[in-house]
Amino acid sequence: MTDPQPATPLRVTISCADLDASLACYTDELGFRLDMIMPADAPRMAELSGYGLSLGLRRVEHAAHPDDAEGGAETIPAERDAVASTDWIVGRAGMQYRDLIPGRWDGRVIASHIRIPEGGPVPDYVHYHRVGFQMIFCRRGWVRVVYEDQGPPFVMQAGDCVLQPPTIRHRVLEASPGLEVVEVGCPAEHETWRDHALTLPTSERRPQRLFGGQRFVRAVATEAHWQAASASHCLYRDTGIAEATDGVADVRVLRANSEQACSAPAWLPEGGARFVFVLRGRLRIHGVDGALRELSADGACLLVGTDASKFEAVDADTEWLDVCLSPQALQS
């Protein structure tokens, strides 16, 4: 499409039953360009432009089916609705998503288990998210990515983690067969905008640049050191995300220092929430209300306030991803 865009394009909104099919028709056949899509895990709206038009596509909503509660995370109180779904659905750029917090705590936080079964080049594009907080943890396999002002493309291996600060431009380039990542973001629904003008990698590398008050972080698992969390019988490796976000969020990988219950580490801010994803082994979470929840590998739950008093590693090799979100993150 070569015709210039007018300063004030005519606005048209169209409802459709199948957003993917409609997108393919307007972009591949009619020559419109995709500008925005949301939400990434199950798109229901998109913004396109071309021929003097600003075109909004809106998927017709259908009645939601009950969440499948088999496998995944353990149930916690209904207001948190944190039973991980067992369903995989196709989202943005053909990636498959499993919802780890279907209720999303009234839209405050989303956690997605994302996979690319076949691997190879990923049909992604340079884009950014209008989001308050977002991190990616590589669960299995590897993925090659590139970020604005962060140098050439690099490969994330299992155990690696990145902080994607608000509006940083980035692109997923290639993945191993069976790639899996865990993504946590606030708010639960946010816009993904395509940047048609920027080419990555950018010519200048600026690792200290701030995006929305946050700095890009790449935490490499093989370079990390395990530390003891005082008086909690836990070991942890830090990602540097707390410092880079000025306390908006704290992301660490934890393991029990011994086969006994350990107190919940103290870095959860008052009024915040804790997302837990088990990487290996089995983890028991003892609630202050006496409730006992047991999660196995790939199980997840959202803990709010003082829901958890003790973590117990059932197996000697138990490890879990611990994402603590401040009230500031949850209000973004």
C-alpha positions as a Markdown table, in Angstrom:
| # | Residue | x | y | z |
|---|---|---|---|---|
| 1 | Met | 0.0 | 0.0 | 0.0 |
| 2 | Thr | 1.7 | 3.2 | -1.2 |
| 3 | Asp | -1.0 | 5.9 | -0.9 |
| 4 | Pro | -0.2 | 8.4 | 1.9 |
| 5 | Gln | -2.2 | 8.4 | 5.1 |
| 6 | Pro | -4.4 | 11.5 | 5.6 |
| 7 | Ala | -4.0 | 13.7 | 8.7 |
| 8 | Thr | -7.5 | 12.7 | 9.9 |
| 9 | Pro | -8.6 | 9.4 | 8.4 |
| 10 | Leu | -12.2 | 8.4 | 8.3 |
| 11 | Arg | -13.1 | 6.1 | 11.2 |
| 12 | Val | -15.0 | 2.9 | 10.6 |
| 13 | Thr | -15.8 | 0.1 | 13.1 |
| 14 | Ile | -16.8 | -3.4 | 11.9 |
| 15 | Ser | -18.0 | -6.3 | 14.0 |
| 16 | Cys | -16.9 | -9.8 | 13.0 |
| 17 | Ala | -17.4 | -13.4 | 14.2 |
| 18 | Asp | -13.9 | -14.5 | 13.3 |
| 19 | Leu | -11.2 | -11.9 | 14.0 |
| 20 | Asp | -8.3 | -14.0 | 12.5 |
| 21 | Ala | -10.2 | -14.5 | 9.2 |
| 22 | Ser | -11.2 | -10.8 | 9.0 |
| 23 | Leu | -7.6 | -9.7 | 9.7 |
| 24 | Ala | -6.3 | -12.0 | 7.0 |
| 25 | Cys | -8.8 | -10.6 | 4.5 |
| 26 | Tyr | -8.1 | -6.9 | 5.3 |
| 27 | Thr | -4.3 | -7.2 | 5.5 |
| 28 | Asp | -3.4 | -10.0 | 3.0 |
| 29 | Glu | -6.1 | -9.4 | 0.4 |
| 30 | Leu | -7.1 | -5.8 | 0.7 |
| 31 | Gly | -3.8 | -4.2 | 1.7 |
| 32 | Phe | -4.7 | -2.7 | 5.0 |
| 33 | Arg | -1.9 | -2.6 | 7.6 |
| 34 | Leu | -2.3 | -3.8 | 11.2 |
| 35 | Asp | -1.6 | -1.1 | 13.8 |
| 36 | Met | -2.9 | -2.5 | 17.1 |
| 37 | Ile | -4.3 | -5.8 | 18.5 |
| 38 | Met | -5.6 | -6.7 | 22.0 |
| 39 | Pro | -5.5 | -8.8 | 24.1 |
| 40 | Ala | -2.5 | -10.8 | 22.9 |
| 41 | Asp | -3.6 | -14.1 | 24.3 |
| 42 | Ala | -7.1 | -14.1 | 22.7 |
| 43 | Pro | -7.5 | -11.1 | 20.4 |
| 44 | Arg | -11.0 | -9.6 | 20.1 |
| 45 | Met | -10.2 | -6.2 | 18.7 |
| 46 | Ala | -7.7 | -4.7 | 16.2 |
| 47 | Glu | -7.0 | -1.4 | 14.6 |
| 48 | Leu | -6.0 | -1.2 | 10.9 |
| 49 | Ser | -5.3 | 1.7 | 8.5 |
| 50 | Gly | -5.2 | 2.3 | 4.8 |
| 51 | Tyr | -6.9 | 4.1 | 1.9 |
| 52 | Gly | -7.8 | 7.1 | 4.1 |
| 53 | Leu | -9.6 | 4.8 | 6.6 |
| 54 | Ser | -9.0 | 4.0 | 10.3 |
| 55 | Leu | -10.6 | 0.6 | 10.6 |
| 56 | Gly | -11.6 | -1.0 | 13.9 |
| 57 | Leu | -12.3 | -4.7 | 13.9 |
| 58 | Arg | -14.3 | -6.0 | 16.9 |
| 59 | Arg | -14.9 | -9.7 | 17.4 |
| 60 | Val | -18.5 | -10.6 | 18.4 |
| 61 | Glu | -18.4 | -11.9 | 22.0 |
| 62 | His | -19.6 | -15.4 | 22.7 |
| 63 | Ala | -20.6 | -16.9 | 26.1 |
| 64 | Ala | -17.6 | -18.0 | 28.0 |
| 65 | His | -17.3 | -21.7 | 28.7 |
| 66 | Pro | -16.5 | -22.9 | 32.3 |
| 67 | Asp | -12.8 | -23.1 | 33.0 |
| 68 | Asp | -11.3 | -26.6 | 33.1 |
| 69 | Ala | -10.0 | -27.0 | 36.6 |
| 70 | Glu | -8.1 | -30.3 | 36.0 |
| 71 | Gly | -4.4 | -30.0 | 36.3 |
| 72 | Gly | -2.4 | -26.8 | 36.6 |
| 73 | Ala | -3.0 | -24.6 | 39.6 |
| 74 | Glu | -4.8 | -25.2 | 42.9 |
| 75 | Thr | -8.0 | -23.3 | 43.6 |
| 76 | Ile | -7.7 | -20.4 | 46.0 |
| 77 | Pro | -10.5 | -18.1 | 47.2 |
| 78 | Ala | -13.1 | -17.3 | 44.5 |
| 79 | Glu | -12.4 | -13.6 | 44.3 |
| 80 | Arg | -8.9 | -14.5 | 43.0 |
| 81 | Asp | -10.2 | -17.1 | 40.5 |
| 82 | Ala | -6.7 | -18.4 | 40.1 |
| 83 | Val | -7.3 | -21.9 | 38.7 |
| 84 | Ala | -5.0 | -22.3 | 35.7 |
| 85 | Ser | -6.7 | -23.3 | 32.6 |
| 86 | Thr | -5.7 | -26.5 | 30.8 |
| 87 | Asp | -6.9 | -25.1 | 27.4 |
| 88 | Trp | -4.3 | -23.8 | 24.9 |
| 89 | Ile | -5.6 | -21.2 | 22.5 |
| 90 | Val | -4.0 | -19.5 | 19.5 |
| 91 | Gly | -3.1 | -15.8 | 20.1 |
| 92 | Arg | -1.0 | -13.1 | 18.5 |
| 93 | Ala | 1.6 | -14.2 | 15.9 |
| 94 | Gly | 0.3 | -17.7 | 16.0 |
| 95 | Met | 1.6 | -18.4 | 19.5 |
| 96 | Gln | -0.3 | -20.7 | 21.8 |
| 97 | Tyr | -1.5 | -19.4 | 25.2 |
| 98 | Arg | -2.6 | -21.1 | 28.5 |
| 99 | Asp | -4.2 | -18.8 | 31.0 |
| 100 | Leu | -2.7 | -19.2 | 34.4 |
| 101 | Ile | -5.1 | -16.7 | 36.2 |
| 102 | Pro | -8.4 | -17.0 | 34.4 |
| 103 | Gly | -10.1 | -14.5 | 36.7 |
| 104 | Arg | -7.2 | -12.1 | 36.4 |
| 105 | Trp | -8.2 | -10.5 | 39.7 |
| 106 | Asp | -10.6 | -8.1 | 38.2 |
| 107 | Gly | -8.3 | -7.3 | 35.3 |
| 108 | Arg | -5.3 | -6.3 | 37.5 |
| 109 | Val | -2.9 | -9.0 | 36.4 |
| 110 | Ile | -2.4 | -11.6 | 33.7 |
| 111 | Ala | -0.1 | -14.6 | 33.7 |
| 112 | Ser | 0.2 | -16.7 | 30.5 |
| 113 | His | 2.0 | -19.9 | 29.7 |
| 114 | Ile | 3.0 | -19.5 | 26.1 |
| 115 | Arg | 4.4 | -22.1 | 23.7 |
| 116 | Ile | 5.5 | -22.5 | 20.1 |
| 117 | Pro | 5.4 | -26.3 | 19.4 |
| 118 | Glu | 7.0 | -26.3 | 16.0 |
| 119 | Gly | 9.8 | -23.8 | 16.5 |
| 120 | Gly | 11.6 | -22.0 | 13.6 |
| 121 | Pro | 11.1 | -18.4 | 12.5 |
| 122 | Val | 8.2 | -16.6 | 14.3 |
| 123 | Pro | 5.8 | -14.5 | 12.2 |
| 124 | Asp | 6.2 | -11.5 | 14.6 |
| 125 | Tyr | 6.8 | -7.8 | 13.9 |
| 126 | Val | 8.3 | -4.9 | 15.7 |
| 127 | His | 5.8 | -3.9 | 18.4 |
| 128 | Tyr | 5.4 | -2.5 | 21.9 |
| 129 | His | 2.9 | -2.9 | 24.7 |
| 130 | Arg | 1.0 | -0.1 | 26.6 |
| 131 | Val | 1.5 | -1.8 | 29.9 |
| 132 | Gly | 2.6 | -0.9 | 33.5 |
| 133 | Phe | 4.7 | -4.1 | 34.1 |
| 134 | Gln | 5.6 | -7.0 | 32.0 |
| 135 | Met | 8.2 | -9.8 | 32.3 |
| 136 | Ile | 9.1 | -13.0 | 30.4 |
| 137 | Phe | 10.6 | -16.1 | 31.9 |
| 138 | Cys | 11.9 | -18.8 | 29.5 |
| 139 | Arg | 10.5 | -22.1 | 30.8 |
| 140 | Arg | 11.7 | -24.6 | 28.2 |
| 141 | Gly | 13.8 | -24.5 | 25.0 |
| 142 | Trp | 15.2 | -21.2 | 23.6 |
| 143 | Val | 14.0 | -18.1 | 21.8 |
| 144 | Arg | 15.9 | -15.4 | 19.8 |
| 145 | Val | 14.6 | -11.9 | 20.4 |
| 146 | Val | 15.7 | -8.3 | 19.8 |
| 147 | Tyr | 15.0 | -5.2 | 21.8 |
| 148 | Glu | 15.2 | -1.4 | 21.2 |
| 149 | Asp | 18.5 | 0.1 | 22.2 |
| 150 | Gln | 19.8 | -3.2 | 23.7 |
| 151 | Gly | 22.2 | -4.3 | 21.0 |
| 152 | Pro | 22.0 | -7.2 | 18.5 |
| 153 | Pro | 19.5 | -10.1 | 18.8 |
| 154 | Phe | 20.2 | -12.6 | 21.6 |
| 155 | Val | 19.0 | -16.0 | 22.7 |
| 156 | Met | 17.0 | -16.6 | 25.9 |
| 157 | Gln | 17.6 | -20.1 | 27.3 |
| 158 | Ala | 15.6 | -22.0 | 29.9 |
| 159 | Gly | 15.8 | -20.1 | 33.2 |
| 160 | Asp | 16.5 | -16.8 | 31.7 |
| 161 | Cys | 14.3 | -13.8 | 32.3 |
| 162 | Val | 13.7 | -10.3 | 30.8 |
| 163 | Leu | 11.9 | -7.3 | 32.0 |
| 164 | Gln | 10.0 | -5.6 | 29.1 |
| 165 | Pro | 9.6 | -2.0 | 30.3 |
| 166 | Pro | 6.6 | -0.1 | 29.0 |
| 167 | Thr | 6.6 | 0.8 | 25.3 |
| 168 | Ile | 10.0 | -0.8 | 24.5 |
| 169 | Arg | 10.0 | -1.9 | 20.9 |
| 170 | His | 10.9 | -5.6 | 20.5 |
| 171 | Arg | 10.4 | -8.6 | 18.2 |
| 172 | Val | 10.4 | -12.4 | 18.6 |
| 173 | Leu | 12.6 | -13.8 | 15.8 |
| 174 | Glu | 13.0 | -17.5 | 16.1 |
| 175 | Ala | 12.3 | -20.3 | 18.6 |
| 176 | Ser | 13.3 | -23.9 | 19.3 |
| 177 | Pro | 10.7 | -26.6 | 18.9 |
| 178 | Gly | 8.8 | -26.8 | 22.1 |
| 179 | Leu | 9.6 | -23.3 | 23.3 |
| 180 | Glu | 7.7 | -22.4 | 26.4 |
| 181 | Val | 7.7 | -19.1 | 28.3 |
| 182 | Val | 5.8 | -17.6 | 31.2 |
| 183 | Glu | 4.6 | -14.0 | 30.9 |
| 184 | Val | 3.3 | -11.9 | 33.7 |
| 185 | Gly | 1.9 | -8.4 | 33.1 |
| 186 | Cys | -0.3 | -5.6 | 34.6 |
| 187 | Pro | -2.9 | -4.7 | 33.7 |
| 188 | Ala | -4.4 | -7.9 | 32.4 |
| 189 | Glu | -5.6 | -6.4 | 29.1 |
| 190 | His | -3.4 | -4.0 | 27.3 |
| 191 | Glu | -2.8 | -2.8 | 23.8 |
| 192 | Thr | -0.1 | -4.2 | 21.5 |
| 193 | Trp | 0.9 | -1.7 | 18.9 |
| 194 | Arg | 2.9 | -2.4 | 15.7 |
| 195 | Asp | 5.7 | 0.0 | 14.9 |
| 196 | His | 5.9 | 0.3 | 11.1 |
| 197 | Ala | 8.8 | 2.7 | 11.1 |
| 198 | Leu | 11.4 | 1.3 | 13.4 |
| 199 | Thr | 13.9 | -1.4 | 12.4 |
| 200 | Leu | 15.5 | -3.6 | 15.0 |
| 201 | Pro | 18.2 | -3.8 | 16.1 |
| 202 | Thr | 18.7 | 0.0 | 16.5 |
| 203 | Ser | 22.1 | 1.4 | 15.7 |
| 204 | Glu | 22.8 | 2.7 | 19.2 |
| 205 | Arg | 23.0 | 0.6 | 22.4 |
| 206 | Arg | 21.7 | 2.4 | 25.5 |
| 207 | Pro | 21.4 | -0.2 | 28.3 |
| 208 | Gln | 20.5 | 2.5 | 30.9 |
| 209 | Arg | 17.7 | 4.1 | 29.0 |
| 210 | Leu | 14.4 | 4.4 | 30.9 |
| 211 | Phe | 11.1 | 3.4 | 29.3 |
| 212 | Gly | 8.2 | 4.6 | 31.4 |
| 213 | Gly | 10.5 | 4.9 | 34.3 |
| 214 | Gln | 11.8 | 1.3 | 34.0 |
| 215 | Arg | 15.0 | -0.1 | 32.6 |
| 216 | Phe | 15.4 | -3.2 | 30.4 |
| 217 | Val | 16.7 | -6.2 | 32.2 |
| 218 | Arg | 18.1 | -9.5 | 30.9 |
| 219 | Ala | 18.8 | -12.0 | 33.7 |
| 220 | Val | 20.9 | -15.0 | 32.5 |
| 221 | Ala | 20.4 | -18.1 | 34.7 |
| 222 | Thr | 23.9 | -19.5 | 34.1 |
| 223 | Glu | 25.4 | -16.2 | 35.4 |
| 224 | Ala | 23.2 | -15.9 | 38.5 |
| 225 | His | 24.2 | -16.8 | 42.1 |
| 226 | Trp | 22.0 | -18.5 | 44.7 |
| 227 | Gln | 21.7 | -16.5 | 47.9 |
| 228 | Ala | 20.1 | -17.3 | 51.3 |
| 229 | Ala | 16.9 | -15.4 | 52.3 |
| 230 | Ser | 17.4 | -14.6 | 55.9 |
| 231 | Ala | 15.3 | -16.6 | 58.4 |
| 232 | Ser | 13.1 | -18.1 | 55.8 |
| 233 | His | 15.0 | -21.4 | 54.9 |
| 234 | Cys | 14.8 | -20.3 | 51.2 |
| 235 | Leu | 17.5 | -19.9 | 48.6 |
| 236 | Tyr | 16.9 | -17.5 | 45.8 |
| 237 | Arg | 18.5 | -16.0 | 42.6 |
| 238 | Asp | 17.6 | -12.5 | 41.8 |
| 239 | Thr | 16.8 | -11.1 | 38.4 |
| 240 | Gly | 17.4 | -7.4 | 39.1 |
| 241 | Ile | 13.9 | -6.5 | 38.2 |
| 242 | Ala | 13.1 | -4.9 | 41.6 |
| 243 | Glu | 15.9 | -2.3 | 41.1 |
| 244 | Ala | 15.1 | -1.8 | 37.4 |
| 245 | Thr | 11.4 | -1.0 | 38.2 |
| 246 | Asp | 12.1 | 1.0 | 41.4 |
| 247 | Gly | 10.1 | -1.5 | 43.4 |
| 248 | Val | 7.1 | -1.9 | 41.1 |
| 249 | Ala | 7.8 | -5.6 | 41.0 |
| 250 | Asp | 10.3 | -8.2 | 42.3 |
| 251 | Val | 11.0 | -11.4 | 40.4 |
| 252 | Arg | 13.1 | -14.2 | 41.8 |
| 253 | Val | 13.6 | -18.0 | 41.4 |
| 254 | Leu | 13.3 | -19.7 | 44.8 |
| 255 | Arg | 14.2 | -23.1 | 46.2 |
| 256 | Ala | 13.9 | -24.4 | 49.8 |
| 257 | Asn | 17.2 | -24.5 | 51.6 |
| 258 | Ser | 16.1 | -27.7 | 53.4 |
| 259 | Glu | 13.3 | -30.2 | 53.2 |
| 260 | Gln | 11.1 | -28.3 | 55.6 |
| 261 | Ala | 8.5 | -25.5 | 55.6 |
| 262 | Cys | 9.9 | -22.1 | 55.1 |
| 263 | Ser | 8.2 | -18.7 | 55.7 |
| 264 | Ala | 7.1 | -16.7 | 52.8 |
| 265 | Pro | 10.0 | -14.4 | 51.8 |
| 266 | Ala | 9.4 | -10.9 | 53.1 |
| 267 | Trp | 9.8 | -8.8 | 49.9 |
| 268 | Leu | 6.0 | -8.8 | 49.1 |
| 269 | Pro | 4.8 | -5.2 | 49.6 |
| 270 | Glu | 1.7 | -4.6 | 51.8 |
| 271 | Gly | -1.3 | -4.5 | 49.6 |
| 272 | Gly | 0.5 | -6.3 | 46.8 |
| 273 | Ala | 0.1 | -9.8 | 45.2 |
| 274 | Arg | 2.4 | -12.8 | 44.7 |
| 275 | Phe | 2.3 | -15.0 | 41.6 |
| 276 | Val | 3.8 | -18.5 | 42.0 |
| 277 | Phe | 4.7 | -20.8 | 39.2 |
| 278 | Val | 6.3 | -24.2 | 40.0 |
| 279 | Leu | 9.3 | -25.0 | 37.8 |
| 280 | Arg | 10.1 | -28.5 | 39.2 |
| 281 | Gly | 9.1 | -30.7 | 42.1 |
| 282 | Arg | 6.1 | -30.1 | 44.3 |
| 283 | Leu | 5.3 | -27.1 | 46.5 |
| 284 | Arg | 2.9 | -26.8 | 49.4 |
| 285 | Ile | 1.5 | -23.4 | 50.3 |
| 286 | His | 0.2 | -23.1 | 53.9 |
| 287 | Gly | -2.3 | -20.3 | 54.2 |
| 288 | Val | -2.9 | -18.2 | 57.3 |
| 289 | Asp | -6.5 | -19.4 | 57.2 |
| 290 | Gly | -5.3 | -23.0 | 57.5 |
| 291 | Ala | -5.8 | -23.9 | 53.9 |
| 292 | Leu | -3.2 | -26.1 | 52.2 |
| 293 | Arg | -2.6 | -25.9 | 48.5 |
| 294 | Glu | -0.2 | -28.2 | 46.7 |
| 295 | Leu | 1.2 | -27.3 | 43.3 |
| 296 | Ser | 3.2 | -29.5 | 41.0 |
| 297 | Ala | 5.4 | -28.5 | 38.0 |
| 298 | Asp | 3.7 | -26.0 | 35.7 |
| 299 | Gly | 1.1 | -25.3 | 38.4 |
| 300 | Ala | 0.4 | -21.7 | 39.4 |
| 301 | Cys | -1.6 | -19.6 | 41.7 |
| 302 | Leu | -2.0 | -16.0 | 42.7 |
| 303 | Leu | -1.7 | -15.1 | 46.4 |
| 304 | Val | -3.1 | -11.8 | 47.7 |
| 305 | Gly | -1.9 | -10.0 | 50.8 |
| 306 | Thr | -1.1 | -12.5 | 53.5 |
| 307 | Asp | -2.6 | -15.5 | 51.9 |
| 308 | Ala | 0.6 | -17.5 | 52.4 |
| 309 | Ser | 2.5 | -18.0 | 55.6 |
| 310 | Lys | 4.8 | -20.9 | 54.8 |
| 311 | Phe | 6.1 | -22.6 | 51.6 |
| 312 | Glu | 7.0 | -26.2 | 51.9 |
| 313 | Ala | 9.2 | -28.0 | 49.3 |
| 314 | Val | 7.8 | -31.6 | 49.0 |
| 315 | Asp | 10.7 | -32.7 | 46.8 |
| 316 | Ala | 14.3 | -31.9 | 47.3 |
| 317 | Asp | 14.6 | -30.3 | 43.9 |
| 318 | Thr | 11.6 | -28.1 | 44.1 |
| 319 | Glu | 12.0 | -24.6 | 42.5 |
| 320 | Trp | 9.4 | -22.0 | 41.8 |
| 321 | Leu | 9.2 | -18.6 | 40.1 |
| 322 | Asp | 8.1 | -15.9 | 42.5 |
| 323 | Val | 6.7 | -12.7 | 41.1 |
| 324 | Cys | 5.8 | -10.1 | 43.7 |
| 325 | Leu | 3.7 | -7.2 | 42.5 |
| 326 | Ser | 3.4 | -3.9 | 44.3 |
| 327 | Pro | 0.1 | -1.9 | 44.7 |
| 328 | Gln | 1.6 | 0.4 | 42.1 |
| 329 | Ala | 1.9 | -2.4 | 39.5 |
| 330 | Leu | -1.7 | -3.6 | 40.2 |
| 331 | Gln | -3.1 | -0.2 | 39.7 |
| 332 | Ser | -1.4 | 0.5 | 36.4 |
